Amino acid sequence: MRSTRDRQTANPLTAVRNLGILAHVDAGKTTVTERVLYLTGATHKRGEVHDGTTVTDFDPQERDRGITIFAAAVSCDWDGHRINLIDTPGHVDFADEVERSLRVLDGAVAVFDAVAGVEPQSESVWRQADRYGVPRIAFVNKLDRAGADLDTAVDSIRRRLHTVPLAVQLPIGREDGFTGVVDLVAMRALVWADGADTYTEGDVPGHLLDQARRRRRLLEEAVAELHPAVLEEFCTGAPVGAATLKAALRDLTRSGEAVVVLCGSAYRNRGVEPLLDAVTAYLPSPLDVPAVRGTDGDLPAERPADPAAPFAGLVFKVSATATGRLTYLRIYSGTLRKGDTVLDAGTRKNERIGRILRVQADRHAEMDKAVAGDIVAVVGPKAVRAGATLCAPGAPLVLEPPSVAAPVVAMAVEAGRNADTERLVAALARLAEEDPSLAVRTDRETGQLVLAGMGELHLEVAVEKIRRAHGLQVAVGRPQVAYRETVLRGVSGHVHRHVKQDGGAGQFAHVVIDVQPGEEEFVFASTVTGGRVPREYVRAVEEGCRDALVEGPLGGHPVTGLRVTLTDGATHPKDSSELAFRTAGRFALREALAACAMQLLEPVVEVTATVPGDSVGGVLGDLAARRGRVSGSAAVAGSQVVTATVPLAELFGYASALRSRTQGRGSFTTRPTGYAPAPPR
């Protein structure tokens, strides 16, 4: 362990770091996490993904498939700091796990492959972090690979992520000869001997001294353009002091104006200690981020990161284990003690906290209390869902939950035996409770249970989890994609008159609407004048129109991309009501859509396939047969990378087809890009 530096200790929260590890699949996130746990003393043996011995990929499916599927939380200590770390999935099908994790994190480490640079899912998780304003530092991993190049990777960060990368290290050696880095801030060399757990520090090697000085000056120049304190020193012509440069890098990281870039090889245990130092030096503590904001009723409210403030925490994950139901939460303010009663602010129900656990992936250590800034799991709440706010009953607060993506793939599931149907329904409901990006419904036409999710692999993992956890035999149908319908040509002046009289109080509503194509999902407007339709009835018409969007006229798919304008209407002095106008709005839009020219839309994805050069022709032909449109092709490290836009419905079974055409040497990733017109069915 490293010696403790001088730092502010007045508030223990200054020594807490809540961060996630983000990356494209196979960039080395889990290996980085394992080396962090080993170097901090949290584990006593280095876990390896290929051996199935990692701490964070503890689920049997993760070890079987060799990928991270579920976000795993771990805690460790480094240089007097408590680091709460979440290892997130890199596969696009599990992007919702990343979304929920980012909602509760203060910082992140983005891991990039030194050969591939910024890959499709790297870009996606970066955008997710942008949405939540999470400060990041970058770690260019796998510098020991053939074709690895730090400068190329940094350039791809600049071009594809539209940020300012600030490389603070210079590699010593290339590919197999990579042995260490030059720290450009302190101008010292850090070298790892083969098999060594830590580095030796020394002078910059003579053959790299001129290059290191040049890069140090370029770093100073880049920082001076963004930070006034560095600009002042830079203009004197003398080298910028290490303390000034470090403080500026911290400011730029936390403001999001730039990204500090480090490098190494996690597999060979090189570069992880400086990464940990950068985490504690540059990423924010809970005190460095703004007070969390929420609502108390209709009023905005905020809570400081103060253990003495009223308790408030956000649930970001729920999982069922052999020992009970675990609810993972980030505590934003106050103190939570074992035995406390808390309020679920969304449902207004009280829940009792039976146990508080410090999480170490699938292992847990009991705690008597947790305070603001902590990420813990609790046992006791029975009905709390991911995204819920738990707070002190006397000080209610609702925090913004993480967004949940709409499912794009669905398949029918049924129990192998009729007697197991009820067990299957219960297992599916529990699965959807743990993973909000899964949805379960009953098909009204066939009566089948339908499981919907983010992709083919997402559904495969969910079904396999039911089989293993509940011992159920489950039969599945071919996956189906989630189509949409949109308006190509609208109608104007559509009239609907809703009149209902059955002896008591009647219902009367008269509406006239225009329906036109729109750029957004749904826009409602009213041009009614003279009070012919009161404001509250206008809102009811809008609600009725939203009800009608659930099923379109082409095939009962949700409708998107339209603008509805209420142009006229009439009321009855006794029989008009909000219910009558909501009903009128629903039927008016249904009838109008039936009169419109409609277009069926299908989800499309960007496919990035990495294949051997001698297989490119067959791969391109297969993509064309799947209605794919190739948008790019480039040679990277001896392979060919092909990018194409392909309808999601055509990609089922593509993994097997690609393996067959490339003799098992090809791989691919996908990224949702929206919807496109579908051919006639």
PDB file of N, CA and C in Angstrom, residues 494-497 508-513 526-534 537-538 541 565-572 576 581 584:
ATOM      1  N   HIS A 494     -61.105  16.396 -38.987  1.00  0.00           N
ATOM      2  CA  HIS A 494     -61.839  15.182 -38.627  1.00  0.00           C
ATOM      3  C   HIS A 494     -62.733  15.471 -37.424  1.00  0.00           C
ATOM      4  N   VAL A 495     -64.021  15.137 -37.542  1.00  0.00           N
ATOM      5  CA  VAL A 495     -65.017  15.448 -36.511  1.00  0.00           C
ATOM      6  C   VAL A 495     -65.417  14.174 -35.782  1.00  0.00           C
ATOM      7  N   HIS A 496     -65.463  14.272 -34.464  1.00  0.00           N
ATOM      8  CA  HIS A 496     -66.022  13.162 -33.683  1.00  0.00           C
ATOM      9  C   HIS A 496     -66.942  13.750 -32.624  1.00  0.00           C
ATOM     10  N   ARG A 497     -68.122  13.173 -32.536  1.00  0.00           N
ATOM     11  CA  ARG A 497     -69.129  13.628 -31.582  1.00  0.00           C
ATOM     12  C   ARG A 497     -69.456  12.459 -30.657  1.00  0.00           C
ATOM     13  N   PHE A 508     -71.292  14.141 -23.137  1.00  0.00           N
ATOM     14  CA  PHE A 508     -71.305  14.851 -24.407  1.00  0.00           C
ATOM     15  C   PHE A 508     -69.937  15.496 -24.631  1.00  0.00           C
ATOM     16  N   ALA A 509     -69.392  15.282 -25.823  1.00  0.00           N
ATOM     17  CA  ALA A 509     -68.146  15.944 -26.215  1.00  0.00           C
ATOM     18  C   ALA A 509     -68.101  16.000 -27.731  1.00  0.00           C
ATOM     19  N   HIS A 510     -67.762  17.159 -28.241  1.00  0.00           N
ATOM     20  CA  HIS A 510     -67.655  17.354 -29.685  1.00  0.00           C
ATOM     21  C   HIS A 510     -66.263  17.923 -29.971  1.00  0.00           C
ATOM     22  N   VAL A 511     -65.474  17.206 -30.795  1.00  0.00           N
ATOM     23  CA  VAL A 511     -64.112  17.650 -31.086  1.00  0.00           C
ATOM     24  C   VAL A 511     -63.857  17.602 -32.582  1.00  0.00           C
ATOM     25  N   VAL A 512     -62.983  18.510 -33.035  1.00  0.00           N
ATOM     26  CA  VAL A 512     -62.511  18.527 -34.421  1.00  0.00           C
ATOM     27  C   VAL A 512     -60.982  18.562 -34.369  1.00  0.00           C
ATOM     28  N   ILE A 513     -60.328  17.617 -35.036  1.00  0.00           N
ATOM     29  CA  ILE A 513     -58.870  17.535 -34.958  1.00  0.00           C
ATOM     30  C   ILE A 513     -58.236  17.452 -36.338  1.00  0.00           C
ATOM     31  N   SER A 526     -53.542  23.071 -29.403  1.00  0.00           N
ATOM     32  CA  SER A 526     -54.935  23.496 -29.506  1.00  0.00           C
ATOM     33  C   SER A 526     -54.985  24.907 -30.084  1.00  0.00           C
ATOM     34  N   THR A 527     -55.848  25.081 -31.075  1.00  0.00           N
ATOM     35  CA  THR A 527     -56.061  26.413 -31.639  1.00  0.00           C
ATOM     36  C   THR A 527     -57.485  26.890 -31.387  1.00  0.00           C
ATOM     37  N   VAL A 528     -58.184  26.236 -30.482  1.00  0.00           N
ATOM     38  CA  VAL A 528     -59.569  26.595 -30.170  1.00  0.00           C
ATOM     39  C   VAL A 528     -59.599  27.961 -29.497  1.00  0.00           C
ATOM     40  N   THR A 529     -60.504  28.801 -29.931  1.00  0.00           N
ATOM     41  CA  THR A 529     -60.629  30.143 -29.357  1.00  0.00           C
ATOM     42  C   THR A 529     -62.039  30.345 -28.812  1.00  0.00           C
ATOM     43  N   GLY A 530     -62.172  31.425 -28.057  1.00  0.00           N
ATOM     44  CA  GLY A 530     -63.499  31.802 -27.569  1.00  0.00           C
ATOM     45  C   GLY A 530     -64.034  30.919 -26.470  1.00  0.00           C
ATOM     46  N   GLY A 531     -63.171  30.078 -25.892  1.00  0.00           N
ATOM     47  CA  GLY A 531     -63.630  29.234 -24.795  1.00  0.00           C
ATOM     48  C   GLY A 531     -64.587  28.141 -25.211  1.00  0.00           C
ATOM     49  N   ARG A 532     -64.593  27.796 -26.526  1.00  0.00           N
ATOM     50  CA  ARG A 532     -65.512  26.742 -26.985  1.00  0.00           C
ATOM     51  C   ARG A 532     -65.192  25.397 -26.341  1.00  0.00           C
ATOM     52  N   VAL A 533     -63.931  25.164 -26.022  1.00  0.00           N
ATOM     53  CA  VAL A 533     -63.531  23.976 -25.256  1.00  0.00           C
ATOM     54  C   VAL A 533     -62.691  24.457 -24.081  1.00  0.00           C
ATOM     55  N   PRO A 534     -63.186  24.355 -22.854  1.00  0.00           N
ATOM     56  CA  PRO A 534     -62.424  24.819 -21.689  1.00  0.00           C
ATOM     57  C   PRO A 534     -61.071  24.124 -21.580  1.00  0.00           C
ATOM     58  N   TYR A 537     -60.794  20.560 -20.451  1.00  0.00           N
ATOM     59  CA  TYR A 537     -61.249  19.588 -21.438  1.00  0.00           C
ATOM     60  C   TYR A 537     -60.217  19.410 -22.547  1.00  0.00           C
ATOM     61  N   VAL A 538     -59.457  20.457 -22.842  1.00  0.00           N
ATOM     62  CA  VAL A 538     -58.373  20.337 -23.819  1.00  0.00           C
ATOM     63  C   VAL A 538     -57.346  19.316 -23.325  1.00  0.00           C
ATOM     64  N   VAL A 541     -58.681  15.890 -23.827  1.00  0.00           N
ATOM     65  CA  VAL A 541     -58.572  15.447 -25.223  1.00  0.00           C
ATOM     66  C   VAL A 541     -57.154  14.947 -25.500  1.00  0.00           C
ATOM     67  N   THR A 565     -53.714  18.483 -33.697  1.00  0.00           N
ATOM     68  CA  THR A 565     -54.165  19.834 -33.337  1.00  0.00           C
ATOM     69  C   THR A 565     -55.670  19.818 -33.133  1.00  0.00           C
ATOM     70  N   LEU A 566     -56.108  20.250 -31.964  1.00  0.00           N
ATOM     71  CA  LEU A 566     -57.535  20.415 -31.692  1.00  0.00           C
ATOM     72  C   LEU A 566     -57.947  21.775 -32.247  1.00  0.00           C
ATOM     73  N   THR A 567     -58.807  21.782 -33.270  1.00  0.00           N
ATOM     74  CA  THR A 567     -59.139  23.035 -33.955  1.00  0.00           C
ATOM     75  C   THR A 567     -60.499  23.595 -33.566  1.00  0.00           C
ATOM     76  N   ASP A 568     -61.377  22.740 -33.060  1.00  0.00           N
ATOM     77  CA  ASP A 568     -62.712  23.230 -32.700  1.00  0.00           C
ATOM     78  C   ASP A 568     -63.382  22.201 -31.804  1.00  0.00           C
ATOM     79  N   GLY A 569     -64.528  22.582 -31.250  1.00  0.00           N
ATOM     80  CA  GLY A 569     -65.255  21.687 -30.382  1.00  0.00           C
ATOM     81  C   GLY A 569     -66.472  22.368 -29.814  1.00  0.00           C
ATOM     82  N   ALA A 570     -67.240  21.585 -29.055  1.00  0.00           N
ATOM     83  CA  ALA A 570     -68.433  22.129 -28.422  1.00  0.00           C
ATOM     84  C   ALA A 570     -68.703  21.354 -27.145  1.00  0.00           C
ATOM     85  N   THR A 571     -69.411  22.005 -26.222  1.00  0.00           N
ATOM     86  CA  THR A 571     -69.718  21.385 -24.931  1.00  0.00           C
ATOM     87  C   THR A 571     -71.218  21.445 -24.672  1.00  0.00           C
ATOM     88  N   HIS A 572     -71.638  20.688 -23.686  1.00  0.00           N
ATOM     89  CA  HIS A 572     -73.023  20.701 -23.207  1.00  0.00           C
ATOM     90  C   HIS A 572     -73.002  21.217 -21.781  1.00  0.00           C
ATOM     91  N   SER A 576     -71.241  17.541 -20.382  1.00  0.00           N
ATOM     92  CA  SER A 576     -69.813  17.518 -20.712  1.00  0.00           C
ATOM     93  C   SER A 576     -68.980  17.296 -19.455  1.00  0.00           C
ATOM     94  N   PHE A 581     -64.646  14.081 -22.787  1.00  0.00           N
ATOM     95  CA  PHE A 581     -63.699  14.609 -23.769  1.00  0.00           C
ATOM     96  C   PHE A 581     -62.488  13.696 -23.937  1.00  0.00           C
ATOM     97  N   ALA A 584     -63.753  11.104 -26.249  1.00  0.00           N
ATOM     98  CA  ALA A 584     -63.870  11.666 -27.598  1.00  0.00           C
ATOM     99  C   ALA A 584     -62.503  11.790 -28.262  1.00  0.00           C
TER     100      ALA A 584
END
